[in-house]
Amino acid sequence: MFEQQLENLYQDLAYKLALQGKISCYPNPAVGCLIVKDQQIISLGFHKFAGTAHAERAAVLSLKERYPETWQDLIKGATAYVTLEPCAHFGRTPPCANLLADCQVKKVVYLSADSTDKVNGKGVAILERAGIQVEFVPSAKCEKLNQDFFALQQQERELPFIKIKIGASLDSKVALPNGNSKWITSPEARSYVQGLRWQADAILASAKTVIVDKAKYNLRYAEFPQIIQEHLAPEEVISPKLVLLDNSQQLTGSEEVFAHHKREDIVIVSCQPHPLASAKEFAPSKFISGFDSHKPEQLKEILKQLKALGINNLLVETGSSLTNALIENRLFDQLHYFMAPKVLGSGLEALRQEVEQTQIADCLQLNLLYSQELSEDNLYLVYAK
């Protein structure tokens, strides 16, 4: 019983390590590694940033740094707990499976399979050929943690991978009746949102949100999560495209948002040809007309058009109307919900479905992928449909 409790503890710690790198390791999967010998944790690591050490190598390097003379003796015969099958290919870093084999660990326990062509059992094969015992202990939460990574590997996807971001109070309000919404969520939550923007190929919003809320949708390096700042210089930041749905052709070009985005990064979608399309200033921008985003079938077609533009990872940050339309029509993959312990009472609701259900069984049931406490006053929940 005690040994099983220890196993569960090691696996849970490896998962928590992986979670630490989720916001910064994109486009790579989040992975954590724990190295144990004689029931003692001798090292740990997680993948922090693409191009840097993977979790297994980070754990080995940490051990080597702390015990430069004896690290090889310490790791020999140890057990490595890894949240994802060790990689088997040479990329920007060498294969982790070979590293563990060279270190002569006794056993590797991995908690989720890697179905990508570059791995898919190849890491296990390398370890087994080296005489290392390999055990697969399927962990639903480790698999869920990288749902977006594996979905983005699917070349045949019809739509982008769509993440909807909501920041709301405990009673699911995004603003007071007078429109005041600054700030419901904490600085830590807003920093994490900067990380989500940095990951995205594009941000989707409505013209109404841009006009009413004066939203900028810009990347603010000073607010980036510290773990990203440690590995990325300001000049290396690539801003996502900005997609604006403007059915009523309300945008005039004078909105504040346009001061924060290059014209070539702007996509405007409207029912009729947009007046800005003929403006010289917006010549580099992309205009898509003939689609009414208020109609579900046309909203889906807009998303297909965005995928055709090379937008694979789409972050939705907008008002409740578009958010609810996407959710009601199941046009999303993940819901990123930042919950603050505030009760606003009356105000603008974050989620409101237009179609009234009469049976609980007919309601949309979301699946919790993972959660984090970003601060004492903000809970971050990620759901899948």
mmCIF file of C-alpha atoms in Angstrom:
data_model
loop_
_atom_site.group_PDB
_atom_site.id
_atom_site.type_symbol
_atom_site.label_atom_id
_atom_site.label_comp_id
_atom_site.label_asym_id
_atom_site.label_seq_id
_atom_site.Cartn_x
_atom_site.Cartn_y
_atom_site.Cartn_z
ATOM 1 C CA MET A 1 0.000 0.000 0.000
ATOM 2 C CA PHE A 2 2.771 2.441 0.961
ATOM 3 C CA GLU A 3 4.732 1.709 -2.213
ATOM 4 C CA GLN A 4 1.668 2.391 -4.355
ATOM 5 C CA GLN A 5 1.097 5.663 -2.536
ATOM 6 C CA LEU A 6 4.683 6.633 -3.330
ATOM 7 C CA GLU A 7 4.171 5.704 -6.984
ATOM 8 C CA ASN A 8 1.077 7.886 -7.113
ATOM 9 C CA LEU A 9 2.990 10.725 -5.462
ATOM 10 C CA TYR A 10 5.865 10.526 -7.947
ATOM 11 C CA GLN A 11 3.472 10.494 -10.889
ATOM 12 C CA ASP A 12 1.524 13.444 -9.520
ATOM 13 C CA LEU A 13 4.711 15.448 -8.960
ATOM 14 C CA ALA A 14 5.835 14.738 -12.526
ATOM 15 C CA TYR A 15 2.473 16.021 -13.768
ATOM 16 C CA LYS A 16 2.745 19.193 -11.681
ATOM 17 C CA LEU A 17 6.209 19.792 -13.105
ATOM 18 C CA ALA A 18 4.832 19.504 -16.643
ATOM 19 C CA LEU A 19 2.075 21.968 -15.805
ATOM 20 C CA GLN A 20 4.691 24.589 -14.874
ATOM 21 C CA GLY A 21 5.897 24.737 -18.466
ATOM 22 C CA LYS A 22 2.526 24.673 -20.201
ATOM 23 C CA ILE A 23 2.419 28.394 -20.965
ATOM 24 C CA SER A 24 6.037 28.670 -22.137
ATOM 25 C CA CYS A 25 7.007 25.479 -24.009
ATOM 26 C CA TYR A 26 4.726 26.040 -27.034
ATOM 27 C CA PRO A 27 4.748 24.661 -29.716
ATOM 28 C CA ASN A 28 6.215 21.668 -27.898
ATOM 29 C CA PRO A 29 4.252 19.471 -25.485
ATOM 30 C CA ALA A 30 4.437 20.135 -21.751
ATOM 31 C CA VAL A 31 6.511 17.426 -20.057
ATOM 32 C CA GLY A 32 7.740 16.831 -16.517
ATOM 33 C CA CYS A 33 10.360 14.368 -15.260
ATOM 34 C CA LEU A 34 11.127 13.074 -11.779
ATOM 35 C CA ILE A 35 14.157 10.864 -11.040
ATOM 36 C CA VAL A 36 13.923 8.624 -7.988
ATOM 37 C CA LYS A 37 16.407 6.257 -6.354
ATOM 38 C CA ASP A 38 15.881 4.256 -3.181
ATOM 39 C CA GLN A 39 12.582 6.084 -2.628
ATOM 40 C CA GLN A 40 14.376 9.430 -2.688
ATOM 41 C CA ILE A 41 13.778 12.116 -5.299
ATOM 42 C CA ILE A 42 17.266 12.899 -6.574
ATOM 43 C CA SER A 43 16.358 15.277 -9.392
ATOM 44 C CA LEU A 44 13.519 16.814 -11.341
ATOM 45 C CA GLY A 45 12.933 18.943 -14.395
ATOM 46 C CA PHE A 46 10.397 20.157 -16.901
ATOM 47 C CA HIS A 47 10.497 21.461 -20.453
ATOM 48 C CA LYS A 48 10.537 25.243 -20.187
ATOM 49 C CA PHE A 49 10.907 26.568 -23.718
ATOM 50 C CA ALA A 50 11.160 25.221 -27.270
ATOM 51 C CA GLY A 51 14.799 24.687 -28.176
ATOM 52 C CA THR A 52 15.910 24.261 -24.566
ATOM 53 C CA ALA A 53 16.413 21.035 -22.624
ATOM 54 C CA HIS A 54 13.504 18.621 -22.585
ATOM 55 C CA ALA A 55 12.248 17.495 -19.182
ATOM 56 C CA GLU A 56 14.492 14.423 -18.938
ATOM 57 C CA ARG A 57 17.604 16.353 -19.935
ATOM 58 C CA ALA A 58 16.689 19.197 -17.565
ATOM 59 C CA ALA A 59 16.486 16.698 -14.697
ATOM 60 C CA VAL A 60 19.825 15.108 -15.625
ATOM 61 C CA LEU A 61 21.533 18.496 -16.013
ATOM 62 C CA SER A 62 20.193 19.595 -12.632
ATOM 63 C CA LEU A 63 21.655 16.488 -11.004
ATOM 64 C CA LYS A 64 24.960 16.968 -12.811
ATOM 65 C CA GLU A 65 25.159 20.598 -11.705
ATOM 66 C CA ARG A 66 24.508 19.780 -8.054
ATOM 67 C CA TYR A 67 26.715 16.672 -7.909
ATOM 68 C CA PRO A 68 29.393 17.126 -10.611
ATOM 69 C CA GLU A 69 31.586 14.336 -9.241
ATOM 70 C CA THR A 70 29.009 11.692 -8.356
ATOM 71 C CA TRP A 71 25.966 12.334 -10.571
ATOM 72 C CA GLN A 72 26.598 9.279 -12.772
ATOM 73 C CA ASP A 73 26.691 6.955 -9.778
ATOM 74 C CA LEU A 74 23.559 8.575 -8.393
ATOM 75 C CA ILE A 75 21.473 8.216 -11.535
ATOM 76 C CA LYS A 76 22.641 4.700 -12.400
ATOM 77 C CA GLY A 77 19.900 2.272 -11.371
ATOM 78 C CA ALA A 78 17.362 5.043 -10.727
ATOM 79 C CA THR A 79 13.762 5.252 -11.949
ATOM 80 C CA ALA A 80 12.614 8.102 -14.180
ATOM 81 C CA TYR A 81 8.957 9.156 -14.097
ATOM 82 C CA VAL A 82 8.071 11.041 -17.275
ATOM 83 C CA THR A 83 4.667 12.443 -18.218
ATOM 84 C CA LEU A 84 5.177 11.684 -21.939
ATOM 85 C CA GLU A 85 7.029 8.922 -23.770
ATOM 86 C CA PRO A 86 10.686 10.022 -24.114
ATOM 87 C CA CYS A 87 11.445 11.424 -27.556
ATOM 88 C CA ALA A 88 13.502 9.420 -30.043
ATOM 89 C CA HIS A 89 14.469 11.962 -32.689
ATOM 90 C CA PHE A 90 17.133 14.613 -33.202
ATOM 91 C CA GLY A 91 15.599 18.073 -33.346
ATOM 92 C CA ARG A 92 16.923 21.188 -31.687
ATOM 93 C CA THR A 93 17.881 18.858 -28.817
ATOM 94 C CA PRO A 94 19.110 15.217 -28.849
ATOM 95 C CA PRO A 95 16.744 12.290 -28.079
ATOM 96 C CA CYS A 96 15.801 11.894 -24.432
ATOM 97 C CA ALA A 97 15.428 8.117 -24.767
ATOM 98 C CA ASN A 98 19.118 7.840 -25.688
ATOM 99 C CA LEU A 99 20.063 10.100 -22.790
ATOM 100 C CA LEU A 100 18.255 7.918 -20.253
ATOM 101 C CA ALA A 101 19.841 4.826 -21.792
ATOM 102 C CA ASP A 102 23.316 6.382 -21.553
ATOM 103 C CA CYS A 103 22.649 7.268 -17.911
ATOM 104 C CA GLN A 104 21.858 3.596 -17.240
ATOM 105 C CA VAL A 105 18.643 4.210 -15.371
ATOM 106 C CA LYS A 106 17.007 0.992 -14.261
ATOM 107 C CA LYS A 107 13.411 1.838 -15.125
ATOM 108 C CA VAL A 108 11.337 4.427 -16.966
ATOM 109 C CA VAL A 109 7.687 4.998 -16.116
ATOM 110 C CA TYR A 110 5.856 7.112 -18.684
ATOM 111 C CA LEU A 111 2.329 8.393 -18.195
ATOM 112 C CA SER A 112 1.066 9.264 -21.682
ATOM 113 C CA ALA A 113 1.845 8.000 -25.171
ATOM 114 C CA ASP A 114 3.320 10.138 -27.933
ATOM 115 C CA SER A 115 1.400 9.356 -31.123
ATOM 116 C CA THR A 116 3.454 11.618 -33.392
ATOM 117 C CA ASP A 117 5.329 9.917 -36.234
ATOM 118 C CA LYS A 118 8.711 10.924 -34.813
ATOM 119 C CA VAL A 119 8.099 9.036 -31.574
ATOM 120 C CA ASN A 120 5.091 6.653 -31.384
ATOM 121 C CA GLY A 121 6.860 3.819 -29.577
ATOM 122 C CA LYS A 122 10.359 4.563 -30.861
ATOM 123 C CA GLY A 123 11.434 5.997 -27.519
ATOM 124 C CA VAL A 124 10.248 2.872 -25.725
ATOM 125 C CA ALA A 125 12.118 0.693 -28.242
ATOM 126 C CA ILE A 126 15.398 2.540 -27.607
ATOM 127 C CA LEU A 127 15.036 2.087 -23.861
ATOM 128 C CA GLU A 128 14.139 -1.589 -24.090
ATOM 129 C CA ARG A 129 17.070 -2.310 -26.418
ATOM 130 C CA ALA A 130 19.303 -0.807 -23.727
ATOM 131 C CA GLY A 131 17.898 -3.290 -21.205
ATOM 132 C CA ILE A 132 15.864 -0.697 -19.336
ATOM 133 C CA GLN A 133 12.548 -1.743 -17.835
ATOM 134 C CA VAL A 134 9.733 0.362 -19.285
ATOM 135 C CA GLU A 135 6.276 0.699 -17.754
ATOM 136 C CA PHE A 136 3.339 2.586 -19.243
ATOM 137 C CA VAL A 137 0.925 3.858 -16.592
ATOM 138 C CA PRO A 138 -1.840 5.667 -18.516
ATOM 139 C CA SER A 139 -2.716 8.991 -16.907
ATOM 140 C CA ALA A 140 -5.795 10.784 -18.201
ATOM 141 C CA LYS A 141 -4.654 14.133 -16.820
ATOM 142 C CA CYS A 142 -1.224 13.874 -18.474
ATOM 143 C CA GLU A 143 -2.904 13.066 -21.776
ATOM 144 C CA LYS A 144 -5.362 15.956 -21.395
ATOM 145 C CA LEU A 145 -2.558 18.406 -20.647
ATOM 146 C CA ASN A 146 -1.288 18.130 -24.220
ATOM 147 C CA GLN A 147 -4.613 17.856 -26.027
ATOM 148 C CA ASP A 148 -3.863 21.002 -28.024
ATOM 149 C CA PHE A 149 -0.390 19.797 -29.042
ATOM 150 C CA PHE A 150 -1.635 16.535 -30.520
ATOM 151 C CA ALA A 151 -4.659 18.168 -32.154
ATOM 152 C CA LEU A 152 -2.383 20.653 -33.917
ATOM 153 C CA GLN A 153 -0.382 17.753 -35.393
ATOM 154 C CA GLN A 154 -3.451 16.676 -37.383
ATOM 155 C CA GLN A 155 -2.893 18.069 -40.866
ATOM 156 C CA GLU A 156 -6.393 17.140 -41.993
ATOM 157 C CA ARG A 157 -8.131 19.476 -39.546
ATOM 158 C CA GLU A 158 -10.910 21.465 -41.205
ATOM 159 C CA LEU A 159 -10.842 24.327 -38.704
ATOM 160 C CA PRO A 160 -8.142 25.978 -36.608
ATOM 161 C CA PHE A 161 -7.656 24.771 -33.042
ATOM 162 C CA ILE A 162 -9.932 27.269 -31.305
ATOM 163 C CA LYS A 163 -9.365 28.471 -27.743
ATOM 164 C CA ILE A 164 -11.991 30.732 -26.193
ATOM 165 C CA LYS A 165 -10.740 32.916 -23.356
ATOM 166 C CA ILE A 166 -13.111 34.209 -20.675
ATOM 167 C CA GLY A 167 -12.216 36.249 -17.598
ATOM 168 C CA ALA A 168 -15.145 36.395 -15.198
ATOM 169 C CA SER A 169 -16.304 36.768 -11.627
ATOM 170 C CA LEU A 170 -17.472 33.937 -9.410
ATOM 171 C CA ASP A 171 -21.037 34.587 -10.568
ATOM 172 C CA SER A 172 -19.947 34.484 -14.226
ATOM 173 C CA LYS A 173 -20.042 38.216 -14.964
ATOM 174 C CA VAL A 174 -17.564 39.951 -17.259
ATOM 175 C CA ALA A 175 -18.599 43.535 -16.496
ATOM 176 C CA LEU A 176 -20.805 45.682 -14.282
ATOM 177 C CA PRO A 177 -24.064 47.092 -15.721
ATOM 178 C CA ASN A 178 -22.223 50.332 -16.589
ATOM 179 C CA GLY A 179 -19.631 48.397 -18.604
ATOM 180 C CA ASN A 180 -16.814 48.695 -16.049
ATOM 181 C CA SER A 181 -14.663 45.562 -16.193
ATOM 182 C CA LYS A 182 -11.194 46.700 -15.073
ATOM 183 C CA TRP A 183 -10.086 44.634 -13.444
ATOM 184 C CA ILE A 184 -12.052 41.519 -12.603
ATOM 185 C CA THR A 185 -9.092 39.173 -12.900
ATOM 186 C CA SER A 186 -5.677 39.424 -11.240
ATOM 187 C CA PRO A 187 -2.381 40.653 -12.752
ATOM 188 C CA GLU A 188 -1.225 37.020 -12.791
ATOM 189 C CA ALA A 189 -4.238 36.029 -14.874
ATOM 190 C CA ARG A 190 -3.680 38.879 -17.304
ATOM 191 C CA SER A 191 -0.034 37.863 -17.600
ATOM 192 C CA TYR A 192 -1.091 34.337 -18.478
ATOM 193 C CA VAL A 193 -3.408 35.727 -21.165
ATOM 194 C CA GLN A 194 -0.386 37.476 -22.664
ATOM 195 C CA GLY A 195 1.177 34.025 -22.886
ATOM 196 C CA LEU A 196 -1.888 32.658 -24.679
ATOM 197 C CA ARG A 197 -1.735 35.550 -27.155
ATOM 198 C CA TRP A 198 1.946 34.867 -27.765
ATOM 199 C CA GLN A 199 1.132 31.226 -28.567
ATOM 200 C CA ALA A 200 -1.668 32.077 -30.998
ATOM 201 C CA ASP A 201 -1.406 32.446 -34.764
ATOM 202 C CA ALA A 202 -4.292 34.901 -34.593
ATOM 203 C CA ILE A 203 -6.736 36.553 -32.203
ATOM 204 C CA LEU A 204 -10.412 36.635 -33.170
ATOM 205 C CA ALA A 205 -12.677 39.458 -31.968
ATOM 206 C CA SER A 206 -15.761 41.380 -33.009
ATOM 207 C CA ALA A 207 -15.733 44.965 -34.244
ATOM 208 C CA LYS A 208 -18.160 45.802 -31.455
ATOM 209 C CA THR A 209 -15.659 44.768 -28.789
ATOM 210 C CA VAL A 210 -12.933 46.826 -30.451
ATOM 211 C CA ILE A 211 -15.171 49.903 -30.586
ATOM 212 C CA VAL A 212 -16.989 49.666 -27.244
ATOM 213 C CA ASP A 213 -14.186 48.272 -25.064
ATOM 214 C CA LYS A 214 -11.368 49.994 -26.961
ATOM 215 C CA ALA A 215 -9.566 46.660 -26.887
ATOM 216 C CA LYS A 216 -6.004 46.665 -28.269
ATOM 217 C CA TYR A 217 -5.210 42.925 -28.364
ATOM 218 C CA ASN A 218 -1.507 43.730 -28.347
ATOM 219 C CA LEU A 219 1.364 41.796 -26.834
ATOM 220 C CA ARG A 220 2.896 43.544 -23.828
ATOM 221 C CA TYR A 221 6.285 42.000 -23.152
ATOM 222 C CA ALA A 222 6.551 43.554 -19.685
ATOM 223 C CA GLU A 223 3.458 41.574 -18.694
ATOM 224 C CA PHE A 224 4.626 38.246 -20.151
ATOM 225 C CA PRO A 225 4.959 35.353 -17.682
ATOM 226 C CA GLN A 226 8.448 35.450 -16.197
ATOM 227 C CA ILE A 227 9.279 32.008 -17.576
ATOM 228 C CA ILE A 228 8.776 33.297 -21.135
ATOM 229 C CA GLN A 229 10.790 36.470 -20.529
ATOM 230 C CA GLU A 230 13.694 34.325 -19.315
ATOM 231 C CA HIS A 231 13.975 32.658 -22.726
ATOM 232 C CA LEU A 232 12.655 35.232 -25.193
ATOM 233 C CA ALA A 233 14.003 38.708 -25.929
ATOM 234 C CA PRO A 234 11.528 41.503 -26.759
ATOM 235 C CA GLU A 235 12.775 41.709 -30.359
ATOM 236 C CA GLU A 236 12.086 37.989 -30.828
ATOM 237 C CA VAL A 237 8.380 38.313 -30.065
ATOM 238 C CA ILE A 238 6.144 37.691 -33.087
ATOM 239 C CA SER A 239 2.687 39.219 -32.782
ATOM 240 C CA PRO A 240 -0.328 37.164 -33.852
ATOM 241 C CA LYS A 241 -2.644 38.229 -36.635
ATOM 242 C CA LEU A 242 -5.821 40.062 -35.647
ATOM 243 C CA VAL A 243 -9.116 38.881 -37.160
ATOM 244 C CA LEU A 244 -12.053 41.267 -36.774
ATOM 245 C CA LEU A 245 -15.640 40.303 -37.597
ATOM 246 C CA ASP A 246 -17.436 43.424 -38.799
ATOM 247 C CA ASN A 247 -20.842 42.478 -40.202
ATOM 248 C CA SER A 248 -22.173 46.036 -39.972
ATOM 249 C CA GLN A 249 -19.027 47.648 -41.377
ATOM 250 C CA GLN A 250 -18.592 49.791 -38.272
ATOM 251 C CA LEU A 251 -14.806 49.997 -38.336
ATOM 252 C CA THR A 252 -13.489 53.295 -39.661
ATOM 253 C CA GLY A 253 -9.754 52.704 -39.337
ATOM 254 C CA SER A 254 -9.390 55.275 -36.564
ATOM 255 C CA GLU A 255 -9.929 52.741 -33.768
ATOM 256 C CA GLU A 256 -7.113 52.451 -31.239
ATOM 257 C CA VAL A 257 -6.550 48.783 -32.044
ATOM 258 C CA PHE A 258 -5.082 49.662 -35.440
ATOM 259 C CA ALA A 259 -2.248 51.594 -33.811
ATOM 260 C CA HIS A 260 -1.003 48.359 -32.243
ATOM 261 C CA HIS A 261 -1.006 45.995 -35.223
ATOM 262 C CA LYS A 262 0.806 45.951 -38.538
ATOM 263 C CA ARG A 263 -1.590 46.307 -41.442
ATOM 264 C CA GLU A 264 -0.391 43.041 -42.983
ATOM 265 C CA ASP A 265 -1.390 41.245 -39.760
ATOM 266 C CA ILE A 266 -5.020 42.408 -39.933
ATOM 267 C CA VAL A 267 -7.893 40.355 -41.367
ATOM 268 C CA ILE A 268 -11.354 41.941 -41.584
ATOM 269 C CA VAL A 269 -14.430 39.803 -42.302
ATOM 270 C CA SER A 270 -17.730 41.360 -43.361
ATOM 271 C CA CYS A 271 -20.983 40.588 -45.172
ATOM 272 C CA GLN A 272 -20.431 43.122 -47.956
ATOM 273 C CA PRO A 273 -17.126 44.422 -49.343
ATOM 274 C CA HIS A 274 -15.654 46.545 -46.547
ATOM 275 C CA PRO A 275 -15.027 50.296 -47.132
ATOM 276 C CA LEU A 276 -11.536 49.954 -45.617
ATOM 277 C CA ALA A 277 -10.584 47.552 -48.407
ATOM 278 C CA SER A 278 -10.233 50.535 -50.748
ATOM 279 C CA ALA A 279 -8.218 52.596 -48.261
ATOM 280 C CA LYS A 280 -4.565 52.889 -49.272
ATOM 281 C CA GLU A 281 -3.470 52.553 -45.655
ATOM 282 C CA PHE A 282 -5.093 49.110 -45.447
ATOM 283 C CA ALA A 283 -3.714 47.796 -48.738
ATOM 284 C CA PRO A 284 -1.554 45.155 -46.959
ATOM 285 C CA SER A 285 -4.538 43.894 -44.924
ATOM 286 C CA LYS A 286 -6.665 40.879 -45.825
ATOM 287 C CA PHE A 287 -10.383 41.364 -46.424
ATOM 288 C CA ILE A 288 -12.926 38.545 -46.569
ATOM 289 C CA SER A 289 -16.477 39.412 -47.601
ATOM 290 C CA GLY A 290 -19.685 37.527 -48.275
ATOM 291 C CA PHE A 291 -20.051 35.936 -44.846
ATOM 292 C CA ASP A 292 -22.464 36.800 -42.035
ATOM 293 C CA SER A 293 -20.942 35.666 -38.742
ATOM 294 C CA HIS A 294 -24.385 35.781 -37.111
ATOM 295 C CA LYS A 295 -25.362 32.691 -39.121
ATOM 296 C CA PRO A 296 -23.868 29.461 -37.716
ATOM 297 C CA GLU A 297 -23.096 27.847 -41.060
ATOM 298 C CA GLN A 298 -21.376 31.004 -42.281
ATOM 299 C CA LEU A 299 -19.493 31.430 -39.014
ATOM 300 C CA LYS A 300 -18.050 27.966 -39.565
ATOM 301 C CA GLU A 301 -17.140 28.904 -43.131
ATOM 302 C CA ILE A 302 -15.273 31.958 -41.827
ATOM 303 C CA LEU A 303 -13.233 29.681 -39.574
ATOM 304 C CA LYS A 304 -12.441 27.472 -42.575
ATOM 305 C CA GLN A 305 -11.224 30.541 -44.431
ATOM 306 C CA LEU A 306 -8.926 31.395 -41.520
ATOM 307 C CA LYS A 307 -7.496 27.873 -41.566
ATOM 308 C CA ALA A 308 -6.803 28.308 -45.285
ATOM 309 C CA LEU A 309 -4.814 31.446 -44.418
ATOM 310 C CA GLY A 310 -2.483 29.331 -42.286
ATOM 311 C CA ILE A 311 -4.120 30.179 -38.973
ATOM 312 C CA ASN A 312 -3.934 26.925 -37.019
ATOM 313 C CA ASN A 313 -4.031 28.137 -33.428
ATOM 314 C CA LEU A 314 -6.831 30.682 -32.923
ATOM 315 C CA LEU A 315 -7.471 32.546 -29.670
ATOM 316 C CA VAL A 316 -10.934 34.069 -29.253
ATOM 317 C CA GLU A 317 -11.016 37.173 -27.035
ATOM 318 C CA THR A 318 -14.243 38.999 -27.567
ATOM 319 C CA GLY A 319 -17.655 39.958 -26.212
ATOM 320 C CA SER A 320 -20.364 37.604 -25.039
ATOM 321 C CA SER A 321 -22.341 37.528 -28.316
ATOM 322 C CA LEU A 322 -19.592 35.985 -30.440
ATOM 323 C CA THR A 323 -18.318 33.875 -27.546
ATOM 324 C CA ASN A 324 -21.747 32.394 -26.948
ATOM 325 C CA ALA A 325 -22.365 31.831 -30.666
ATOM 326 C CA LEU A 326 -19.168 29.796 -30.928
ATOM 327 C CA ILE A 327 -19.998 27.784 -27.822
ATOM 328 C CA GLU A 328 -23.642 27.210 -28.744
ATOM 329 C CA ASN A 329 -22.646 25.949 -32.181
ATOM 330 C CA ARG A 330 -19.773 23.851 -30.787
ATOM 331 C CA LEU A 331 -17.251 25.798 -32.846
ATOM 332 C CA PHE A 332 -14.410 25.611 -30.341
ATOM 333 C CA ASP A 333 -11.915 23.143 -28.924
ATOM 334 C CA GLN A 334 -11.020 24.588 -25.535
ATOM 335 C CA LEU A 335 -12.541 27.073 -23.115
ATOM 336 C CA HIS A 336 -9.947 28.920 -21.021
ATOM 337 C CA TYR A 337 -11.800 30.294 -18.015
ATOM 338 C CA PHE A 338 -10.126 32.708 -15.594
ATOM 339 C CA MET A 339 -12.291 32.868 -12.476
ATOM 340 C CA ALA A 340 -11.896 35.659 -9.923
ATOM 341 C CA PRO A 341 -13.403 35.433 -6.398
ATOM 342 C CA LYS A 342 -15.566 38.484 -6.932
ATOM 343 C CA VAL A 343 -19.370 38.635 -6.929
ATOM 344 C CA LEU A 344 -20.649 41.367 -9.224
ATOM 345 C CA GLY A 345 -24.354 40.666 -8.820
ATOM 346 C CA SER A 346 -26.001 42.233 -11.830
ATOM 347 C CA GLY A 347 -23.965 42.800 -14.947
ATOM 348 C CA LEU A 348 -22.984 41.337 -18.286
ATOM 349 C CA GLU A 349 -23.003 37.546 -18.247
ATOM 350 C CA ALA A 350 -20.007 35.615 -19.525
ATOM 351 C CA LEU A 351 -22.049 32.698 -20.826
ATOM 352 C CA ARG A 352 -25.588 32.880 -22.057
ATOM 353 C CA GLN A 353 -27.112 30.349 -24.436
ATOM 354 C CA GLU A 354 -29.924 31.513 -26.708
ATOM 355 C CA VAL A 355 -31.459 28.063 -27.141
ATOM 356 C CA GLU A 356 -33.410 27.154 -24.013
ATOM 357 C CA GLN A 357 -32.978 23.547 -22.919
ATOM 358 C CA THR A 358 -35.654 21.547 -21.126
ATOM 359 C CA GLN A 359 -33.536 18.526 -20.200
ATOM 360 C CA ILE A 360 -30.243 18.525 -18.302
ATOM 361 C CA ALA A 361 -29.059 15.701 -20.544
ATOM 362 C CA ASP A 362 -29.308 18.017 -23.565
ATOM 363 C CA CYS A 363 -27.054 20.697 -22.067
ATOM 364 C CA LEU A 364 -23.462 21.096 -23.185
ATOM 365 C CA GLN A 365 -21.204 19.037 -20.909
ATOM 366 C CA LEU A 366 -17.602 20.226 -20.841
ATOM 367 C CA ASN A 367 -14.608 18.129 -19.857
ATOM 368 C CA LEU A 368 -12.093 19.663 -17.443
ATOM 369 C CA LEU A 369 -8.614 19.237 -18.902
ATOM 370 C CA TYR A 370 -6.550 20.913 -16.190
ATOM 371 C CA SER A 371 -6.608 23.749 -13.685
ATOM 372 C CA GLN A 372 -4.128 26.040 -11.965
ATOM 373 C CA GLU A 373 -4.152 28.549 -9.141
ATOM 374 C CA LEU A 374 -2.451 31.492 -10.810
ATOM 375 C CA SER A 375 -2.639 33.548 -7.631
ATOM 376 C CA GLU A 376 -4.524 33.633 -4.371
ATOM 377 C CA ASP A 377 -7.411 35.311 -6.134
ATOM 378 C CA ASN A 378 -7.536 33.648 -9.534
ATOM 379 C CA LEU A 379 -8.354 30.128 -10.654
ATOM 380 C CA TYR A 380 -7.547 29.094 -14.217
ATOM 381 C CA LEU A 381 -9.684 26.302 -15.675
ATOM 382 C CA VAL A 382 -9.277 24.743 -19.109
ATOM 383 C CA TYR A 383 -12.195 22.788 -20.550
ATOM 384 C CA ALA A 384 -12.717 20.824 -23.755
ATOM 385 C CA LYS A 385 -16.064 20.352 -25.436
#
